[in-house]
Coordinates of N, CA and C in Angstrom, one line a residue:
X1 N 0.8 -1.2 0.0 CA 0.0 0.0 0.0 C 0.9 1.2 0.0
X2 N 0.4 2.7 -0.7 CA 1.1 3.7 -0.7 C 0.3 4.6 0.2
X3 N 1.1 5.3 1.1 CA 0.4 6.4 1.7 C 0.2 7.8 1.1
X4 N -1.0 8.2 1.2 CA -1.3 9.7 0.3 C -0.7 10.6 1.0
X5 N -0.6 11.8 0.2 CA -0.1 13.2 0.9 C -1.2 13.2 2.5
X6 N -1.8 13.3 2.0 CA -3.2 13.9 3.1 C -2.9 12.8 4.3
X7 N -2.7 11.8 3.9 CA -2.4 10.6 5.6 C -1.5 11.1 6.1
X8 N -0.2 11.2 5.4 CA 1.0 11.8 5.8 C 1.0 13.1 6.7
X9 N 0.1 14.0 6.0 CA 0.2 15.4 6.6 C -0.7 14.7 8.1
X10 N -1.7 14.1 7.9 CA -2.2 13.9 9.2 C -1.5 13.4 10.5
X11 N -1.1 12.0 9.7 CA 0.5 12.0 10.9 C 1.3 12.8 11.1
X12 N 1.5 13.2 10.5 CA 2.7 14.4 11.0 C 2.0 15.6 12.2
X13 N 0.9 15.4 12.1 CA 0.3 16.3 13.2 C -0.1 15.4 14.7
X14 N -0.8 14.2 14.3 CA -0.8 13.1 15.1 C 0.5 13.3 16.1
X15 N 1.9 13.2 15.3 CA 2.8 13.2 16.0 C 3.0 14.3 17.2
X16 N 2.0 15.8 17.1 CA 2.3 16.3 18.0 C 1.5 16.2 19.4
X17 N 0.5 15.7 19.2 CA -0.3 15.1 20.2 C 0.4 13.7 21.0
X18 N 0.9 12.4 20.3 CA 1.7 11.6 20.8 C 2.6 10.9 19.9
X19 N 3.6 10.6 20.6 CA 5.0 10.1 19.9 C 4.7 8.4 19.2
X20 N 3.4 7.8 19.7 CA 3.2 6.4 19.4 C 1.8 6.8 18.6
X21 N 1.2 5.1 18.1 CA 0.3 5.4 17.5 C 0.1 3.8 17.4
X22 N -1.8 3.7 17.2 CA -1.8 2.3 17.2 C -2.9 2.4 15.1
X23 N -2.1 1.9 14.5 CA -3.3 1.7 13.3 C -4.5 0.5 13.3
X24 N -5.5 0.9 12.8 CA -6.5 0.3 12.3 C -7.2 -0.6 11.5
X25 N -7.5 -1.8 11.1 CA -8.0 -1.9 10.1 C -9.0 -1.0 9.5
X26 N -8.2 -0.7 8.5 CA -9.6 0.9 7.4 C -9.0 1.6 8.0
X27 N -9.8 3.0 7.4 CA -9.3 4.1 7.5 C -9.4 5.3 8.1
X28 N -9.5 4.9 9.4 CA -9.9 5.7 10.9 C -8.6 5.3 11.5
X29 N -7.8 6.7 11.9 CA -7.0 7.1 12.6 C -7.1 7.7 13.9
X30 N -6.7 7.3 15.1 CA -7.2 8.2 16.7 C -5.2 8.5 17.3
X31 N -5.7 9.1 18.0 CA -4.5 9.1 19.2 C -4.7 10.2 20.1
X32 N -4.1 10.0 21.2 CA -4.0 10.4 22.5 C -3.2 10.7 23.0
X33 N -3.5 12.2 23.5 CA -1.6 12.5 24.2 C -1.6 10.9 25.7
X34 N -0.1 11.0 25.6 CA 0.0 10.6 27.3 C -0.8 10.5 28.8
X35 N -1.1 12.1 28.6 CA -1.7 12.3 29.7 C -3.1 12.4 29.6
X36 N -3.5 11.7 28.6 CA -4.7 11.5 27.9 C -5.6 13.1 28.4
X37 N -5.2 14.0 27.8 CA -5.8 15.4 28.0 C -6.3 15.8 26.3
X38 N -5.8 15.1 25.4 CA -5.8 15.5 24.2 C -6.3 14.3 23.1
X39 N -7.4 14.6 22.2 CA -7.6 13.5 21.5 C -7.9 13.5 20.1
X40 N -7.6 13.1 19.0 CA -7.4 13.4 17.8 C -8.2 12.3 17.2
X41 N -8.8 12.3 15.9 CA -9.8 11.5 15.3 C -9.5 12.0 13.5
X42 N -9.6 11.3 13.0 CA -9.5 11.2 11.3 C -9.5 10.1 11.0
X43 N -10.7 10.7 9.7 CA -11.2 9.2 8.4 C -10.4 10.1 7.5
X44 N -9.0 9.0 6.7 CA -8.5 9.1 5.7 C -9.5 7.9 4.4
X45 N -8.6 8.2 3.4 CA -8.7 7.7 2.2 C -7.9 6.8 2.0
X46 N -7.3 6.2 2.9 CA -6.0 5.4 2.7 C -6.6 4.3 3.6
X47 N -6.7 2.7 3.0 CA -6.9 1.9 3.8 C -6.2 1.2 4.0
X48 N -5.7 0.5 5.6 CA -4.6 -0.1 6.1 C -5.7 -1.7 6.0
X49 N -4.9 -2.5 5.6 CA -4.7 -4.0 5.5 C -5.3 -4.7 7.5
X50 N -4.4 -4.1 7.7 CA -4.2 -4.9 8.8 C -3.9 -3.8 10.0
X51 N -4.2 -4.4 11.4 CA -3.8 -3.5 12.6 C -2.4 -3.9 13.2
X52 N -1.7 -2.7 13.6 CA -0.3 -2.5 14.0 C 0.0 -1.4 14.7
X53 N 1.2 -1.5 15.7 CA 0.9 -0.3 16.4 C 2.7 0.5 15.9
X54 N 3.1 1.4 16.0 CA 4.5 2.2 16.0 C 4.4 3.0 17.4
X55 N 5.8 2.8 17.6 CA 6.0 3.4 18.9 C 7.1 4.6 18.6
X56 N 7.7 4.7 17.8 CA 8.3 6.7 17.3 C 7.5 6.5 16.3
X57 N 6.6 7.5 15.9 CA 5.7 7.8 14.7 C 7.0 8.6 14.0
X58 N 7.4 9.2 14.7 CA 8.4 10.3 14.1 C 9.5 9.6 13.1
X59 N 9.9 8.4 13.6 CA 10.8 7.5 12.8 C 10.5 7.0 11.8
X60 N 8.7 6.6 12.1 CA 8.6 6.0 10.9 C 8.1 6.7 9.5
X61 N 7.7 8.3 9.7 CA 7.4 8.8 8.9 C 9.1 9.0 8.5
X62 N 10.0 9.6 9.1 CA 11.2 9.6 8.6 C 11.8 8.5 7.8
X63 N 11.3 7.4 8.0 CA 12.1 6.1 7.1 C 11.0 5.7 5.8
X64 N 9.6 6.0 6.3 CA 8.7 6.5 4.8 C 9.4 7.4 4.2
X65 N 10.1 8.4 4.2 CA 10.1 9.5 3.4 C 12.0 9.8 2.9
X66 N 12.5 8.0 3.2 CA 13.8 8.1 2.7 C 13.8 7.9 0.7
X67 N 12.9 7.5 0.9 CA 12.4 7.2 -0.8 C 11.5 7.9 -1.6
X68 N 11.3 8.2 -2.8 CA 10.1 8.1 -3.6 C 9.0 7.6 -3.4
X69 N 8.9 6.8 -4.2 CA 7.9 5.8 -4.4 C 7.8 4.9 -3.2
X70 N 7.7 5.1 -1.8 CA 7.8 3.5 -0.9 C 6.2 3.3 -0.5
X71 N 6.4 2.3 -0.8 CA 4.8 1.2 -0.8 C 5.7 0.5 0.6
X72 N 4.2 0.5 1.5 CA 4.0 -0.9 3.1 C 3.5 -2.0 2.5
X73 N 4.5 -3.0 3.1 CA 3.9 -4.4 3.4 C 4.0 -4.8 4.4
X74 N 3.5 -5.9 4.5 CA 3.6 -6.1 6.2 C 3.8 -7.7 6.1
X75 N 4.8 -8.3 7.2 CA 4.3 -9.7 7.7 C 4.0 -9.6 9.3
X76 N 4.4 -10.3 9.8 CA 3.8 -10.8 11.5 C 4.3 -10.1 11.8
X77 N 5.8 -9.4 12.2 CA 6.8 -8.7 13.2 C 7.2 -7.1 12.6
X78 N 6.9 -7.0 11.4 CA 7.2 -6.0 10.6 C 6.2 -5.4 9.7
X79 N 6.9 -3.9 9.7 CA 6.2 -3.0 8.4 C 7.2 -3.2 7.3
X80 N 7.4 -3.2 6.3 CA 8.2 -3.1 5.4 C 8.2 -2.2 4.7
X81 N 9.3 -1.3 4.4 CA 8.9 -0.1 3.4 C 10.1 -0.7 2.0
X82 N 9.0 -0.9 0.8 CA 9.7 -0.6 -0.5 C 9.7 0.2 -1.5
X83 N 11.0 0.2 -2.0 CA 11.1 1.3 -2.9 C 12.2 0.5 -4.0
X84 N 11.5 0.9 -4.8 CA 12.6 -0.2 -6.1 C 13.4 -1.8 -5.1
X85 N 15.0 -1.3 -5.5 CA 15.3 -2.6 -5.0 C 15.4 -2.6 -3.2
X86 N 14.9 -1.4 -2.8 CA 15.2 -1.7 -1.3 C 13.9 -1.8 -0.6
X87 N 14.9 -2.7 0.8 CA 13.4 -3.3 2.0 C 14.1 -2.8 3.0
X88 N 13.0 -2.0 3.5 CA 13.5 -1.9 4.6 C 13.1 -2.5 5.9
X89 N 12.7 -3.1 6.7 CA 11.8 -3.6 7.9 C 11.9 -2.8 8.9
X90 N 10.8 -2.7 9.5 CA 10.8 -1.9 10.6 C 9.7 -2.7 11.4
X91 N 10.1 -2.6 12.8 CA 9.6 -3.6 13.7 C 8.1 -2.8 14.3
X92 N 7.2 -3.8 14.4 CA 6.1 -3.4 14.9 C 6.4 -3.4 16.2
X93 N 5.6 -2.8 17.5 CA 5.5 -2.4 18.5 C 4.0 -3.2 19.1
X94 N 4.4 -3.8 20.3 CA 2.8 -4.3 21.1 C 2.0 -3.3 21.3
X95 N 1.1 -3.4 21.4 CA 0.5 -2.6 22.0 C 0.4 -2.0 23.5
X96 N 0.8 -2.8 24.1 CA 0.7 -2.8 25.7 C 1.7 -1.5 26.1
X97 N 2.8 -1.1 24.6 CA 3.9 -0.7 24.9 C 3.5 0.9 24.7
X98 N 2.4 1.3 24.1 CA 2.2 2.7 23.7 C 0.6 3.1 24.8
X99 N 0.2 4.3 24.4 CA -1.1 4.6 25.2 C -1.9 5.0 24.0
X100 N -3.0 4.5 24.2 CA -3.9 4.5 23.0 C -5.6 4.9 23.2
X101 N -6.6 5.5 22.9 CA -7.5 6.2 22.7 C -8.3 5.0 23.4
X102 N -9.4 5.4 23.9 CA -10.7 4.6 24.5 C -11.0 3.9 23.3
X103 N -11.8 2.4 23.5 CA -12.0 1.7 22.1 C -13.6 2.6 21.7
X104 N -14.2 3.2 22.8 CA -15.6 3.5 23.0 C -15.7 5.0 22.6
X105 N -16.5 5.3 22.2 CA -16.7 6.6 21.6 C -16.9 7.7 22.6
X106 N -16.3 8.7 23.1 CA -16.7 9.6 23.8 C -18.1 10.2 23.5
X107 N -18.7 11.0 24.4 CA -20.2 12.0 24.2 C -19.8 13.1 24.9
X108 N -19.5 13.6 24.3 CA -19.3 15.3 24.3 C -20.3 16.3 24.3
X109 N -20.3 17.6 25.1 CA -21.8 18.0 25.1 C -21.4 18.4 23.7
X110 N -22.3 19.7 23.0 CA -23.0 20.3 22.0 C -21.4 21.0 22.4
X111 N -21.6 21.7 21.5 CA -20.2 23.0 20.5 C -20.7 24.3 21.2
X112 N -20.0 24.8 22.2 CA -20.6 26.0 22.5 C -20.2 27.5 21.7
X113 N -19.0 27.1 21.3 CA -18.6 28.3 19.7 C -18.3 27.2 18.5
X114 N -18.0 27.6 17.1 CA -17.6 27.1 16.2 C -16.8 28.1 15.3
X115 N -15.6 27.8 14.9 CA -14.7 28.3 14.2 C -14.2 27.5 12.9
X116 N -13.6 28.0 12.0 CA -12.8 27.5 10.9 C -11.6 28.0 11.2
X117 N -10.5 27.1 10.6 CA -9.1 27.2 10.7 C -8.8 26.6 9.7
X118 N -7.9 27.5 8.7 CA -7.2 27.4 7.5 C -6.0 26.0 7.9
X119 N -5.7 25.3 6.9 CA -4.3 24.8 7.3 C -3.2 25.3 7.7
X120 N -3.3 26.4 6.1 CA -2.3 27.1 6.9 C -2.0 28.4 7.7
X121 N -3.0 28.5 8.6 CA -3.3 29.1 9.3 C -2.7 28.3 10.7
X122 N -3.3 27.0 11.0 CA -2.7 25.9 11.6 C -1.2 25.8 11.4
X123 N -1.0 25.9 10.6 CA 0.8 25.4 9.9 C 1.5 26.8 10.9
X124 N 1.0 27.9 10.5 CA 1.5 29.2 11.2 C 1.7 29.4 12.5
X125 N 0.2 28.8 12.9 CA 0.5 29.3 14.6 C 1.5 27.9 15.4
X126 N 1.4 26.7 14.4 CA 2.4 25.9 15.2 C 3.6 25.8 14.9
X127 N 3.9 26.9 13.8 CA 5.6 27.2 13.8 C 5.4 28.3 15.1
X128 N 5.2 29.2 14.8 CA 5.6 30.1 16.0 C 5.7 30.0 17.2
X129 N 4.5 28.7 17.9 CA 4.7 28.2 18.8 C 6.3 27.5 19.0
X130 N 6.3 26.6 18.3 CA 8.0 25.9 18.4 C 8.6 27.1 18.0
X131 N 9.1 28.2 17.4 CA 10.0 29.1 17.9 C 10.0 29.8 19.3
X132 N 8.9 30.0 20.1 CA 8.8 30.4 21.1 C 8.6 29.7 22.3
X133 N 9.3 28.3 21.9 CA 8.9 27.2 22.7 C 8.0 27.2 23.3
X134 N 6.3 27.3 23.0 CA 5.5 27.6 23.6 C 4.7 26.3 23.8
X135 N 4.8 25.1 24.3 CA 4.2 24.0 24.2 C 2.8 23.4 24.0
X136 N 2.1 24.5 25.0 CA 0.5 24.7 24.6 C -0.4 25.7 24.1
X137 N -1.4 25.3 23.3 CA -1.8 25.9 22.4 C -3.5 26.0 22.7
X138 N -4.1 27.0 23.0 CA -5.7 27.2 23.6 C -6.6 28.0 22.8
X139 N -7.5 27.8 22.6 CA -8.8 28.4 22.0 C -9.5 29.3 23.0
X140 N -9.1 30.6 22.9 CA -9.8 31.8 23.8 C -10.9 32.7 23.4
X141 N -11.9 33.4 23.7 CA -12.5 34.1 23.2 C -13.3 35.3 24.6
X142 N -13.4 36.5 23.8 CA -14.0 36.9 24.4 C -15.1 37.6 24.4
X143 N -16.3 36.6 23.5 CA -17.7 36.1 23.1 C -17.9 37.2 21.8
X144 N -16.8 37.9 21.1 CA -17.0 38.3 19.9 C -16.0 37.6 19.0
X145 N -14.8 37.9 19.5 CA -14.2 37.3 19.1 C -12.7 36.1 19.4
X146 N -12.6 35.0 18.4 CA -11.6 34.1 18.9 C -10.2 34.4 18.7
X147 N -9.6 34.1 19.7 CA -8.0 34.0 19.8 C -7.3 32.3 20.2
X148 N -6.0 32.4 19.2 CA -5.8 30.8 19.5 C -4.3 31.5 20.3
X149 N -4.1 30.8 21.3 CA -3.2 31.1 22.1 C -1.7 30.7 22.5
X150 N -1.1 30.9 22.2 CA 0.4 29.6 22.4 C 1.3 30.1 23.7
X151 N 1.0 29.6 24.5 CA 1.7 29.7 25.8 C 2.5 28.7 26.5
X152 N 3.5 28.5 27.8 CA 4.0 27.8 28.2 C 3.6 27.8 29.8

Protein backbone atom coordinates (compact mmCIF):
# COMPACT_ATOMS: atom_id res chain seq x y z
CA UNK A 1 0.00 0.00 0.00
CA UNK A 2 1.06 3.65 -0.74
CA UNK A 3 0.36 6.44 1.67
CA UNK A 4 -1.29 9.70 0.27
CA UNK A 5 -0.14 13.18 0.86
CA UNK A 6 -3.16 13.88 3.08
CA UNK A 7 -2.45 10.55 5.62
CA UNK A 8 1.05 11.85 5.77
CA UNK A 9 0.20 15.41 6.56
CA UNK A 10 -2.21 13.89 9.25
CA UNK A 11 0.53 11.99 10.92
CA UNK A 12 2.67 14.40 10.96
CA UNK A 13 0.32 16.27 13.20
CA UNK A 14 -0.78 13.12 15.07
CA UNK A 15 2.78 13.19 15.99
CA UNK A 16 2.32 16.32 18.01
CA UNK A 17 -0.27 15.06 20.19
CA UNK A 18 1.68 11.65 20.82
CA UNK A 19 5.02 10.09 19.91
CA UNK A 20 3.23 6.41 19.35
CA UNK A 21 0.31 5.44 17.51
CA UNK A 22 -1.82 2.34 17.21
CA UNK A 23 -3.26 1.67 13.33
CA UNK A 24 -6.53 0.31 12.34
CA UNK A 25 -7.97 -1.92 10.08
CA UNK A 26 -9.63 0.86 7.37
CA UNK A 27 -9.34 4.11 7.52
CA UNK A 28 -9.93 5.65 10.86
CA UNK A 29 -6.97 7.08 12.59
CA UNK A 30 -7.21 8.23 16.73
CA UNK A 31 -4.46 9.06 19.24
CA UNK A 32 -4.04 10.43 22.48
CA UNK A 33 -1.62 12.50 24.18
CA UNK A 34 0.04 10.64 27.30
CA UNK A 35 -1.74 12.25 29.69
CA UNK A 36 -4.71 11.46 27.90
CA UNK A 37 -5.77 15.39 27.99
CA UNK A 38 -5.84 15.52 24.18
CA UNK A 39 -7.59 13.52 21.52
CA UNK A 40 -7.41 13.42 17.79
CA UNK A 41 -9.79 11.47 15.32
CA UNK A 42 -9.46 11.19 11.34
CA UNK A 43 -11.17 9.19 8.39
CA UNK A 44 -8.53 9.08 5.65
CA UNK A 45 -8.70 7.75 2.16
CA UNK A 46 -6.00 5.40 2.74
CA UNK A 47 -6.88 1.85 3.84
CA UNK A 48 -4.56 -0.12 6.09
CA UNK A 49 -4.72 -3.97 5.47
CA UNK A 50 -4.24 -4.88 8.82
CA UNK A 51 -3.75 -3.54 12.55
CA UNK A 52 -0.32 -2.50 13.95
CA UNK A 53 0.85 -0.31 16.42
CA UNK A 54 4.49 2.23 15.97
CA UNK A 55 6.04 3.36 18.95
CA UNK A 56 8.33 6.66 17.32
CA UNK A 57 5.71 7.75 14.68
CA UNK A 58 8.43 10.27 14.08
CA UNK A 59 10.82 7.55 12.83
CA UNK A 60 8.56 5.97 10.95
CA UNK A 61 7.44 8.83 8.93
CA UNK A 62 11.19 9.60 8.56
CA UNK A 63 12.11 6.06 7.12
CA UNK A 64 8.74 6.52 4.78
CA UNK A 65 10.08 9.46 3.45
CA UNK A 66 13.85 8.07 2.69
CA UNK A 67 12.45 7.15 -0.84
CA UNK A 68 10.09 8.13 -3.62
CA UNK A 69 7.93 5.82 -4.43
CA UNK A 70 7.84 3.53 -0.92
CA UNK A 71 4.77 1.15 -0.80
CA UNK A 72 4.01 -0.90 3.15
CA UNK A 73 3.91 -4.37 3.44
CA UNK A 74 3.59 -6.06 6.18
CA UNK A 75 4.26 -9.68 7.75
CA UNK A 76 3.82 -10.77 11.46
CA UNK A 77 6.81 -8.68 13.21
CA UNK A 78 7.17 -6.01 10.57
CA UNK A 79 6.18 -2.96 8.35
CA UNK A 80 8.22 -3.08 5.38
CA UNK A 81 8.95 -0.05 3.43
CA UNK A 82 9.69 -0.63 -0.49
CA UNK A 83 11.11 1.35 -2.89
CA UNK A 84 12.56 -0.22 -6.12
CA UNK A 85 15.28 -2.58 -5.00
CA UNK A 86 15.23 -1.69 -1.29
CA UNK A 87 13.39 -3.28 2.03
CA UNK A 88 13.50 -1.87 4.64
CA UNK A 89 11.78 -3.59 7.95
CA UNK A 90 10.76 -1.91 10.62
CA UNK A 91 9.57 -3.57 13.72
CA UNK A 92 6.13 -3.36 14.85
CA UNK A 93 5.47 -2.37 18.55
CA UNK A 94 2.81 -4.30 21.14
CA UNK A 95 0.52 -2.55 22.03
CA UNK A 96 0.70 -2.82 25.68
CA UNK A 97 3.94 -0.73 24.87
CA UNK A 98 2.21 2.75 23.74
CA UNK A 99 -1.10 4.60 25.22
CA UNK A 100 -3.89 4.55 22.98
CA UNK A 101 -7.49 6.22 22.74
CA UNK A 102 -10.70 4.59 24.52
CA UNK A 103 -12.03 1.70 22.10
CA UNK A 104 -15.60 3.49 22.96
CA UNK A 105 -16.68 6.63 21.61
CA UNK A 106 -16.70 9.58 23.78
CA UNK A 107 -20.21 12.01 24.24
CA UNK A 108 -19.28 15.30 24.29
CA UNK A 109 -21.78 18.02 25.13
CA UNK A 110 -22.97 20.27 21.98
CA UNK A 111 -20.23 23.03 20.53
CA UNK A 112 -20.64 25.97 22.47
CA UNK A 113 -18.64 28.34 19.71
CA UNK A 114 -17.58 27.06 16.21
CA UNK A 115 -14.68 28.31 14.19
CA UNK A 116 -12.82 27.53 10.92
CA UNK A 117 -9.15 27.20 10.70
CA UNK A 118 -7.15 27.36 7.53
CA UNK A 119 -4.35 24.77 7.31
CA UNK A 120 -2.34 27.09 6.93
CA UNK A 121 -3.34 29.11 9.33
CA UNK A 122 -2.72 25.93 11.55
CA UNK A 123 0.81 25.43 9.94
CA UNK A 124 1.46 29.23 11.22
CA UNK A 125 0.51 29.25 14.61
CA UNK A 126 2.42 25.88 15.18
CA UNK A 127 5.62 27.20 13.80
CA UNK A 128 5.64 30.09 16.02
CA UNK A 129 4.69 28.16 18.82
CA UNK A 130 7.96 25.86 18.43
CA UNK A 131 9.98 29.14 17.90
CA UNK A 132 8.76 30.43 21.06
CA UNK A 133 8.88 27.17 22.68
CA UNK A 134 5.46 27.64 23.62
CA UNK A 135 4.24 24.03 24.20
CA UNK A 136 0.55 24.66 24.58
CA UNK A 137 -1.80 25.91 22.44
CA UNK A 138 -5.65 27.17 23.62
CA UNK A 139 -8.81 28.44 21.98
CA UNK A 140 -9.81 31.77 23.79
CA UNK A 141 -12.47 34.12 23.24
CA UNK A 142 -14.04 36.92 24.43
CA UNK A 143 -17.69 36.06 23.13
CA UNK A 144 -16.98 38.27 19.91
CA UNK A 145 -14.22 37.28 19.12
CA UNK A 146 -11.65 34.09 18.87
CA UNK A 147 -8.01 33.99 19.82
CA UNK A 148 -5.82 30.77 19.47
CA UNK A 149 -3.23 31.14 22.09
CA UNK A 150 0.43 29.65 22.44
CA UNK A 151 1.73 29.66 25.80
CA UNK A 152 3.97 27.80 28.20
Amino acid sequence: MKLSSETLAVLKNFVSINASIEFKTGNKLATISPTKTVLAKATIKDEFPQAFCVYDLNQFLSVHSLNKDTELDFDDKNIIFKAGKQKIKYRKTEKSMIVTPPEKELKLPSAEISFSLSEDELSSIMKTAAVLQSPNISVESDGDTVYIVASN
